[in-house]
DNA sequence: AGCACTTCCTGATAGC
DNA sequence: TGCTATCAGGAAGTGC
């Protein structure tokens, strides 16, 4: 599922291909994905050039000539495909098609239709999409170790759902949450208030490491994720925890366990990631 | 505030 | 082979 590294991988190839391109035609086959109605998209997007593409957490932000913004969120199975020479004409589950002034097409493919688009004035779209509520990016200048520790102190409860909470930190999903907790040797059901400073510090560095590695490997492809050229990422070959239930821990050899935390499948090593009841420091 | 549960959606997989 | 049930999960909504 697309998390920060997958969305960033898409952003990089899209920005290269779409910068200064004008959208000349829009064809939407699944209107429910387009918040505010299809006509709002035609009105704000037709004959506009794309100036820049930013990313905030798992959201992409397309900045347009008319100072409006187009925002997309892939949720579970969404992604864009750059249809340069008709090579993706036969792809299934295309929910929208944006024709560009150089003859290329930007396709939005999404099996489960969970993805969402917003368009309009920047302030309104940032609010409606939920982008304003996002927490820091893992690589934000302002998210120093000290700031991360301070943010953790504001919360109580189980650590894994907090990592998945986009208001706490933006961009982490189920894959990178399991990976970061494994690297930091923290049990996914540990309570934040029971973690000591050493563990919290390890978690900070683990988050940066797994996200950086995910981007470097152009994303994790499990199921359907591909980049805008329909190419798979390679980070699935480097995962140490996610979906490795009943497999040997790559650090200690113990059998990895699969449990459910926050309604999500969660894999951890019972030997490396012990559940502590109370902080020792 | 935290946490569980439900909803959306459809391909993949398991069981018979 | 073919049917049916279950699972996967990001994020919003509901309710305690």
mmCIF file of C-alpha atoms (C1' of nucleotides) in Angstrom:
data_model
loop_
_atom_site.group_PDB
_atom_site.id
_atom_site.type_symbol
_atom_site.label_atom_id
_atom_site.label_comp_id
_atom_site.label_asym_id
_atom_site.label_seq_id
_atom_site.Cartn_x
_atom_site.Cartn_y
_atom_site.Cartn_z
ATOM 1 C CA UNK A 1 0.000 0.000 0.000
ATOM 2 C CA UNK A 2 1.349 3.414 -0.834
ATOM 3 C CA UNK A 3 3.057 5.058 2.128
ATOM 4 C CA UNK A 4 5.514 7.967 2.142
ATOM 5 C CA UNK A 5 8.266 6.238 0.080
ATOM 6 C CA UNK A 6 5.826 4.995 -2.553
ATOM 7 C CA UNK A 7 4.111 8.384 -2.870
ATOM 8 C CA UNK A 8 7.486 10.124 -3.045
ATOM 9 C CA UNK A 9 8.615 7.727 -5.787
ATOM 10 C CA UNK A 10 5.497 8.602 -7.761
ATOM 11 C CA UNK A 11 6.037 12.310 -7.139
ATOM 12 C CA UNK A 12 9.557 12.263 -8.518
ATOM 13 C CA UNK A 13 8.666 10.674 -11.819
ATOM 14 C CA UNK A 14 5.469 12.691 -12.187
ATOM 15 C CA UNK A 15 7.132 16.028 -11.571
ATOM 16 C CA UNK A 16 9.764 15.313 -14.179
ATOM 17 C CA UNK A 17 7.153 14.376 -16.768
ATOM 18 C CA UNK A 18 4.361 16.809 -15.951
ATOM 19 C CA UNK A 19 6.093 20.072 -15.119
ATOM 20 C CA UNK A 20 4.748 22.851 -17.395
ATOM 21 C CA UNK A 21 2.392 20.419 -19.143
ATOM 22 C CA UNK A 22 -1.137 21.611 -19.829
ATOM 23 C CA UNK A 23 -4.171 19.427 -19.169
ATOM 24 C CA UNK A 24 -6.337 19.539 -22.280
ATOM 25 C CA UNK A 25 -8.944 16.892 -21.556
ATOM 26 C CA UNK A 26 -10.317 15.121 -18.487
ATOM 27 C CA UNK A 27 -12.141 11.827 -18.500
ATOM 28 C CA UNK A 28 -13.479 10.557 -15.168
ATOM 29 C CA UNK A 29 -15.097 7.133 -14.977
ATOM 30 C CA UNK A 30 -15.441 6.840 -11.193
ATOM 31 C CA UNK A 31 -16.937 10.129 -9.951
ATOM 32 C CA UNK A 32 -17.133 9.161 -6.268
ATOM 33 C CA UNK A 33 -13.347 9.472 -5.984
ATOM 34 C CA UNK A 34 -13.549 13.158 -6.972
ATOM 35 C CA UNK A 35 -14.673 15.216 -4.014
ATOM 36 C CA UNK A 36 -17.021 18.073 -4.799
ATOM 37 C CA UNK A 37 -18.117 16.573 -8.088
ATOM 38 C CA UNK A 38 -16.623 16.044 -11.542
ATOM 39 C CA UNK A 39 -17.573 19.485 -12.873
ATOM 40 C CA UNK A 40 -15.485 21.190 -10.207
ATOM 41 C CA UNK A 41 -12.464 19.343 -11.617
ATOM 42 C CA UNK A 42 -13.220 20.312 -15.223
ATOM 43 C CA UNK A 43 -13.713 23.915 -14.215
ATOM 44 C CA UNK A 44 -10.480 24.239 -12.226
ATOM 45 C CA UNK A 45 -8.200 21.901 -14.144
ATOM 46 C CA UNK A 46 -8.948 22.218 -17.866
ATOM 47 C CA UNK A 47 -6.324 24.142 -19.865
ATOM 48 C CA UNK A 48 -4.180 24.643 -16.757
ATOM 49 C CA UNK A 49 -0.463 23.985 -16.653
ATOM 50 C CA UNK A 50 1.061 21.980 -13.806
ATOM 51 C CA UNK A 51 3.780 24.108 -12.230
ATOM 52 C CA UNK A 52 5.023 21.892 -9.432
ATOM 53 C CA UNK A 53 4.185 18.699 -7.553
ATOM 54 C CA UNK A 54 4.689 18.566 -3.800
ATOM 55 C CA UNK A 55 4.094 15.789 -1.295
ATOM 56 C CA UNK A 56 2.877 16.040 2.267
ATOM 57 C CA UNK A 57 2.728 12.715 4.092
ATOM 58 C CA UNK A 58 0.888 10.387 1.711
ATOM 59 C CA UNK A 59 -0.759 13.255 -0.217
ATOM 60 C CA UNK A 60 0.367 14.632 -3.579
ATOM 61 C CA UNK A 61 -0.220 18.341 -4.219
ATOM 62 C CA UNK A 62 -0.288 19.529 -7.844
ATOM 63 C CA UNK A 63 0.206 23.293 -8.079
ATOM 64 C CA UNK A 64 -1.593 24.837 -11.040
ATOM 65 C CA UNK A 65 -1.132 27.997 -13.106
ATOM 66 C CA UNK A 66 -4.373 29.469 -11.763
ATOM 67 C CA UNK A 67 -3.031 29.127 -8.190
ATOM 68 C CA UNK A 68 -5.517 26.379 -7.436
ATOM 69 C CA UNK A 69 -4.249 23.039 -6.154
ATOM 70 C CA UNK A 70 -5.168 19.482 -7.085
ATOM 71 C CA UNK A 71 -4.622 16.994 -4.270
ATOM 72 C CA UNK A 72 -4.625 13.206 -4.467
ATOM 73 C CA UNK A 73 -4.439 10.452 -1.878
ATOM 74 C CA UNK A 74 -3.864 6.852 -3.000
ATOM 75 C CA UNK A 75 -5.206 5.125 0.119
ATOM 76 C CA UNK A 76 -4.834 1.369 -0.534
ATOM 77 C CA UNK A 77 -4.440 0.627 -4.219
ATOM 78 C CA UNK A 78 -4.160 3.918 -6.095
ATOM 79 C CA UNK A 79 -1.335 5.149 -8.309
ATOM 80 C CA UNK A 80 -0.685 7.158 -11.443
ATOM 81 C CA UNK A 81 0.581 5.798 -14.738
ATOM 82 C CA UNK A 82 2.240 7.946 -17.393
ATOM 83 C CA UNK A 83 0.780 6.739 -20.644
ATOM 84 C CA UNK A 84 3.327 8.157 -23.063
ATOM 85 C CA UNK A 85 2.794 6.027 -26.141
ATOM 86 C CA UNK A 86 -0.436 4.165 -25.443
ATOM 87 C CA UNK A 87 1.387 1.358 -23.658
ATOM 88 C CA UNK A 88 -1.170 1.393 -20.835
ATOM 89 C CA UNK A 89 -4.295 1.715 -23.000
ATOM 90 C CA UNK A 90 -5.462 -1.763 -22.008
ATOM 91 C CA UNK A 91 -4.904 -1.367 -18.248
ATOM 92 C CA UNK A 92 -7.904 -2.212 -16.076
ATOM 93 C CA UNK A 93 -9.232 -0.147 -13.144
ATOM 94 C CA UNK A 94 -8.405 3.229 -14.713
ATOM 95 C CA UNK A 95 -10.628 5.651 -12.768
ATOM 96 C CA UNK A 96 -9.564 8.868 -14.510
ATOM 97 C CA UNK A 97 -7.617 9.968 -17.573
ATOM 98 C CA UNK A 98 -5.979 13.379 -17.922
ATOM 99 C CA UNK A 99 -4.845 14.214 -21.475
ATOM 100 C CA UNK A 100 -1.781 16.492 -21.766
ATOM 101 C CA UNK A 101 -0.790 19.021 -24.411
ATOM 102 C CA UNK A 102 2.095 16.858 -25.659
ATOM 103 C CA UNK A 103 -0.133 13.872 -26.365
ATOM 104 C CA UNK A 104 0.773 11.979 -23.214
ATOM 105 C CA UNK A 105 -1.864 10.905 -20.736
ATOM 106 C CA UNK A 106 -1.838 10.766 -16.959
ATOM 107 C CA UNK A 107 -3.908 7.771 -15.837
ATOM 108 C CA UNK A 108 -5.206 7.188 -12.336
ATOM 109 C CA UNK A 109 -5.467 3.477 -11.572
ATOM 110 C CA UNK A 110 -7.134 2.232 -8.382
ATOM 111 C CA UNK A 111 -8.552 -1.274 -7.934
ATOM 112 C CA UNK A 112 -10.467 -0.616 -4.726
ATOM 113 C CA UNK A 113 -11.598 2.975 -5.375
ATOM 114 C CA UNK A 114 -10.485 4.082 -1.903
ATOM 115 C CA UNK A 115 -8.339 6.894 -3.315
ATOM 116 C CA UNK A 116 -9.537 10.509 -3.212
ATOM 117 C CA UNK A 117 -9.007 13.738 -5.160
ATOM 118 C CA UNK A 118 -9.708 17.319 -4.136
ATOM 119 C CA UNK A 119 -9.410 20.555 -6.120
ATOM 120 C CA UNK A 120 -9.865 24.280 -5.515
ATOM 121 C CA UNK A 121 -8.430 27.166 -3.541
ATOM 122 C CA UNK A 122 -5.365 26.141 -1.554
ATOM 123 C CA UNK A 123 -6.713 26.980 1.905
ATOM 124 C CA UNK A 124 -9.982 25.144 1.374
ATOM 125 C CA UNK A 125 -8.378 22.051 -0.169
ATOM 126 C CA UNK A 126 -5.717 21.760 2.529
ATOM 127 C CA UNK A 127 -8.509 21.847 5.084
ATOM 128 C CA UNK A 128 -10.964 19.516 3.324
ATOM 129 C CA UNK A 129 -8.344 16.896 2.503
ATOM 130 C CA UNK A 130 -6.991 16.881 6.055
ATOM 131 C CA UNK A 131 -3.514 18.033 5.023
ATOM 132 C CA UNK A 132 -3.601 20.908 7.547
ATOM 133 C CA UNK A 133 -3.924 18.416 10.372
ATOM 134 C CA UNK A 134 -0.875 16.361 9.413
ATOM 135 C CA UNK A 135 2.003 15.995 11.822
ATOM 136 C CA UNK A 136 5.642 16.499 10.885
ATOM 137 C CA UNK A 137 7.246 14.708 7.991
ATOM 138 C CA UNK A 138 9.907 12.261 9.222
ATOM 139 C CA UNK A 139 12.566 14.294 7.389
ATOM 140 C CA UNK A 140 11.236 17.727 8.297
ATOM 141 C CA UNK A 141 13.995 20.062 9.528
ATOM 142 C CA UNK A 142 11.836 20.833 12.529
ATOM 143 C CA UNK A 143 11.478 17.191 13.555
ATOM 144 C CA UNK A 144 14.685 16.939 15.523
ATOM 145 C CA UNK A 145 15.201 14.133 18.015
ATOM 146 C CA UNK A 146 14.331 16.578 20.801
ATOM 147 C CA UNK A 147 11.065 17.570 19.075
ATOM 148 C CA UNK A 148 10.175 13.907 18.492
ATOM 149 C CA UNK A 149 10.719 13.075 22.177
ATOM 150 C CA UNK A 150 8.646 16.097 23.145
ATOM 151 C CA UNK A 151 5.828 15.032 20.799
ATOM 152 C CA UNK A 152 5.847 11.505 22.268
ATOM 153 C CA UNK A 153 5.373 12.953 25.744
ATOM 154 C CA UNK A 154 2.037 14.441 24.642
ATOM 155 C CA UNK A 155 0.607 10.982 24.032
ATOM 156 C CA UNK A 156 -0.332 7.914 26.002
ATOM 157 C CA UNK A 157 -1.291 4.506 24.699
ATOM 158 C CA UNK A 158 -0.104 1.827 22.338
ATOM 159 C CA UNK A 159 2.867 2.802 20.181
ATOM 160 C CA UNK A 160 1.859 1.235 16.854
ATOM 161 C CA UNK A 161 -1.429 3.120 16.381
ATOM 162 C CA UNK A 162 0.437 6.316 17.263
ATOM 163 C CA UNK A 163 2.927 5.701 14.443
ATOM 164 C CA UNK A 164 -0.016 5.150 12.087
ATOM 165 C CA UNK A 165 -1.672 8.368 13.289
ATOM 166 C CA UNK A 166 -1.011 10.909 10.527
ATOM 167 C CA UNK A 167 -1.548 13.777 12.965
ATOM 168 C CA UNK A 168 1.376 12.528 15.045
ATOM 169 C CA UNK A 169 3.779 11.896 12.164
ATOM 170 C CA UNK A 170 2.901 12.026 8.477
ATOM 171 C CA UNK A 171 3.565 9.256 5.988
ATOM 172 C CA UNK A 172 3.975 6.040 7.970
ATOM 173 C CA UNK A 173 1.648 3.132 7.214
ATOM 174 C CA UNK A 174 1.501 -0.504 8.234
ATOM 175 C CA UNK A 175 4.659 -1.637 6.433
ATOM 176 C CA UNK A 176 7.048 1.036 7.715
ATOM 177 C CA UNK A 177 5.491 0.980 11.199
ATOM 178 C CA UNK A 178 6.328 -2.726 11.591
ATOM 179 C CA UNK A 179 9.788 -2.163 10.118
ATOM 180 C CA UNK A 180 10.602 0.784 12.383
ATOM 181 C CA UNK A 181 9.413 -0.994 15.544
ATOM 182 C CA UNK A 182 11.467 -4.052 14.611
ATOM 183 C CA UNK A 183 14.625 -2.006 14.037
ATOM 184 C CA UNK A 184 14.088 -0.136 17.292
ATOM 185 C CA UNK A 185 13.420 -3.454 19.122
ATOM 186 C CA UNK A 186 10.086 -2.195 20.481
ATOM 187 C CA UNK A 187 7.049 -4.460 20.898
ATOM 188 C CA UNK A 188 4.168 -3.035 18.797
ATOM 189 C CA UNK A 189 1.845 -3.162 21.829
ATOM 190 C CA UNK A 190 4.236 -1.237 24.085
ATOM 191 C CA UNK A 191 2.684 1.817 25.641
ATOM 192 C CA UNK A 192 4.336 5.131 24.833
ATOM 193 C CA UNK A 193 4.479 6.129 28.479
ATOM 194 C CA UNK A 194 6.425 2.934 29.283
ATOM 195 C CA UNK A 195 9.213 3.524 26.769
ATOM 196 C CA UNK A 196 12.500 4.857 28.063
ATOM 197 C CA UNK A 197 14.554 7.544 26.375
ATOM 198 C CA UNK A 198 16.903 5.042 24.787
ATOM 199 C CA UNK A 199 13.986 3.222 23.133
ATOM 200 C CA UNK A 200 12.353 6.441 21.973
ATOM 201 C CA UNK A 201 15.653 7.600 20.514
ATOM 202 C CA UNK A 202 16.092 4.259 18.745
ATOM 203 C CA UNK A 203 12.580 4.620 17.339
ATOM 204 C CA UNK A 204 13.346 8.071 15.955
ATOM 205 C CA UNK A 205 16.424 6.808 14.129
ATOM 206 C CA UNK A 206 14.598 3.651 12.984
ATOM 207 C CA UNK A 207 11.792 5.679 11.397
ATOM 208 C CA UNK A 208 14.263 7.820 9.456
ATOM 209 C CA UNK A 209 16.188 4.745 8.393
ATOM 210 C CA UNK A 210 13.262 2.669 7.099
ATOM 211 C CA UNK A 211 11.683 5.617 5.278
ATOM 212 C CA UNK A 212 15.000 6.612 3.694
ATOM 213 C CA UNK A 213 15.622 3.019 2.641
ATOM 214 C CA UNK A 214 12.095 2.760 1.195
ATOM 215 C CA UNK A 215 12.648 5.856 -0.944
ATOM 216 C CA UNK A 216 16.095 4.680 -2.040
ATOM 217 C CA UNK A 217 14.554 1.362 -3.148
ATOM 218 C CA UNK A 218 11.754 3.153 -5.007
ATOM 219 C CA UNK A 219 9.042 1.773 -2.747
ATOM 220 C CA UNK A 220 7.744 -1.577 -1.546
ATOM 221 C CA UNK A 221 5.745 -3.647 -4.031
ATOM 222 C CA UNK A 222 3.505 -6.173 -2.277
ATOM 223 C CA UNK A 223 0.379 -6.677 -4.292
ATOM 224 C CA UNK A 224 -0.056 -3.875 -6.746
ATOM 225 C CA UNK A 225 2.156 -0.863 -6.024
ATOM 226 C CA UNK A 226 4.080 0.394 -9.061
ATOM 227 C CA UNK A 227 5.681 3.692 -10.012
ATOM 228 C CA UNK A 228 4.371 5.965 -12.781
ATOM 229 C CA UNK A 229 6.175 3.829 -15.372
ATOM 230 C CA UNK A 230 4.416 0.696 -14.076
ATOM 231 C CA UNK A 231 7.686 -0.555 -12.576
ATOM 232 C CA UNK A 232 7.837 -2.316 -9.228
ATOM 233 C CA UNK A 233 9.896 -1.049 -6.320
ATOM 234 C CA UNK A 234 12.502 -3.283 -4.667
ATOM 235 C CA UNK A 235 12.071 -2.531 -0.976
ATOM 236 C CA UNK A 236 10.024 -5.733 -0.486
ATOM 237 C CA UNK A 237 13.365 -7.549 -0.790
ATOM 238 C CA UNK A 238 14.730 -5.648 2.202
ATOM 239 C CA UNK A 239 11.827 -5.954 4.669
ATOM 240 C CA UNK A 240 12.744 -7.460 8.024
ATOM 241 C CA UNK A 241 9.350 -7.623 9.731
ATOM 242 C CA UNK A 242 6.298 -6.813 7.623
ATOM 243 C CA UNK A 243 4.369 -9.986 6.679
ATOM 244 C CA UNK A 244 7.172 -12.233 7.940
ATOM 245 C CA UNK A 245 4.946 -14.096 10.420
ATOM 246 C CA UNK A 246 6.195 -17.654 11.172
ATOM 247 C CA UNK A 247 9.479 -16.893 9.427
ATOM 248 C CA UNK A 248 12.803 -16.753 11.293
ATOM 249 C CA UNK A 249 13.851 -13.372 12.675
ATOM 250 C CA UNK A 250 16.682 -12.042 10.521
ATOM 251 C CA UNK A 251 18.489 -10.866 13.658
ATOM 252 C CA UNK A 252 18.109 -13.697 16.201
ATOM 253 C CA UNK A 253 16.474 -16.582 14.342
ATOM 254 C CA UNK A 254 13.431 -16.827 16.617
ATOM 255 C CA UNK A 255 10.063 -17.391 14.918
ATOM 256 C CA UNK A 256 8.347 -14.102 14.073
ATOM 257 C CA UNK A 257 4.791 -13.705 15.397
ATOM 258 C CA UNK A 258 1.745 -12.233 13.726
ATOM 259 C CA UNK A 259 -0.859 -10.491 15.887
ATOM 260 C CA UNK A 260 -3.548 -7.851 15.314
ATOM 261 C CA UNK A 261 -2.919 -4.343 16.668
ATOM 262 C CA UNK A 262 -5.247 -1.448 15.891
ATOM 263 C CA UNK A 263 -7.153 -3.721 13.487
ATOM 264 C CA UNK A 264 -4.029 -4.268 11.428
ATOM 265 C CA UNK A 265 -1.883 -7.309 10.822
ATOM 266 C CA UNK A 266 1.311 -6.822 12.800
ATOM 267 C CA UNK A 267 4.497 -8.881 12.709
ATOM 268 C CA UNK A 268 7.227 -8.752 15.311
ATOM 269 C CA UNK A 269 9.986 -10.863 16.844
ATOM 270 C CA UNK A 270 8.954 -12.049 20.336
ATOM 271 C CA UNK A 271 12.610 -12.309 21.347
ATOM 272 C CA UNK A 272 13.960 -8.996 19.988
ATOM 273 C CA UNK A 273 10.813 -6.983 20.751
ATOM 274 C CA UNK A 274 9.832 -7.748 24.335
ATOM 275 C CA UNK A 275 6.736 -6.185 25.846
ATOM 276 C CA UNK A 276 7.734 -4.112 28.852
ATOM 277 C CA UNK A 277 5.152 -3.220 31.428
ATOM 278 C CA UNK A 278 6.944 -0.307 32.967
ATOM 279 C CA UNK A 279 9.737 2.080 32.087
ATOM 280 C CA UNK A 280 13.003 1.315 33.855
ATOM 281 C CA UNK A 281 14.272 4.858 33.679
ATOM 282 C "C1'" DA B 1 -7.833 11.700 24.758
ATOM 283 C "C1'" DG B 2 -7.730 6.871 23.694
ATOM 284 C "C1'" DC B 3 -9.511 2.831 21.761
ATOM 285 C "C1'" DA B 4 -12.640 -0.446 19.497
ATOM 286 C "C1'" DC B 5 -15.607 -1.160 15.887
ATOM 287 C "C1'" DT B 6 -17.663 -0.241 11.178
ATOM 288 C "C1'" DT B 7 -17.563 1.279 6.469
ATOM 289 C "C1'" DC B 8 -15.766 1.642 1.877
ATOM 290 C "C1'" DC B 9 -13.922 -1.989 -2.150
ATOM 291 C "C1'" DT B 10 -12.302 -5.963 -4.836
ATOM 292 C "C1'" DG B 11 -8.578 -9.377 -5.880
ATOM 293 C "C1'" DA B 12 -6.316 -13.155 -3.694
ATOM 294 C "C1'" DT B 13 -6.534 -17.098 -1.055
ATOM 295 C "C1'" DA B 14 -8.436 -20.932 1.679
ATOM 296 C "C1'" DG B 15 -11.761 -24.403 2.412
ATOM 297 C "C1'" DC B 16 -15.083 -27.592 0.857
ATOM 298 C "C1'" DT C 1 -13.700 -27.036 -11.235
ATOM 299 C "C1'" DG C 2 -16.459 -23.785 -8.927
ATOM 300 C "C1'" DC C 3 -18.610 -21.818 -5.255
ATOM 301 C "C1'" DT C 4 -18.455 -19.214 -0.829
ATOM 302 C "C1'" DA C 5 -16.224 -17.071 3.063
ATOM 303 C "C1'" DT C 6 -12.507 -14.560 4.753
ATOM 304 C "C1'" DC C 7 -8.695 -11.415 4.536
ATOM 305 C "C1'" DA C 8 -5.895 -7.222 3.310
ATOM 306 C "C1'" DG C 9 -5.979 -2.173 5.128
ATOM 307 C "C1'" DG C 10 -5.936 4.057 5.140
ATOM 308 C "C1'" DA C 11 -8.726 6.996 7.092
ATOM 309 C "C1'" DA C 12 -13.168 8.824 8.489
ATOM 310 C "C1'" DG C 13 -17.113 8.223 11.338
ATOM 311 C "C1'" DT C 14 -19.465 6.545 15.540
ATOM 312 C "C1'" DG C 15 -19.790 5.462 20.265
ATOM 313 C "C1'" DC C 16 -18.068 4.563 24.819
#
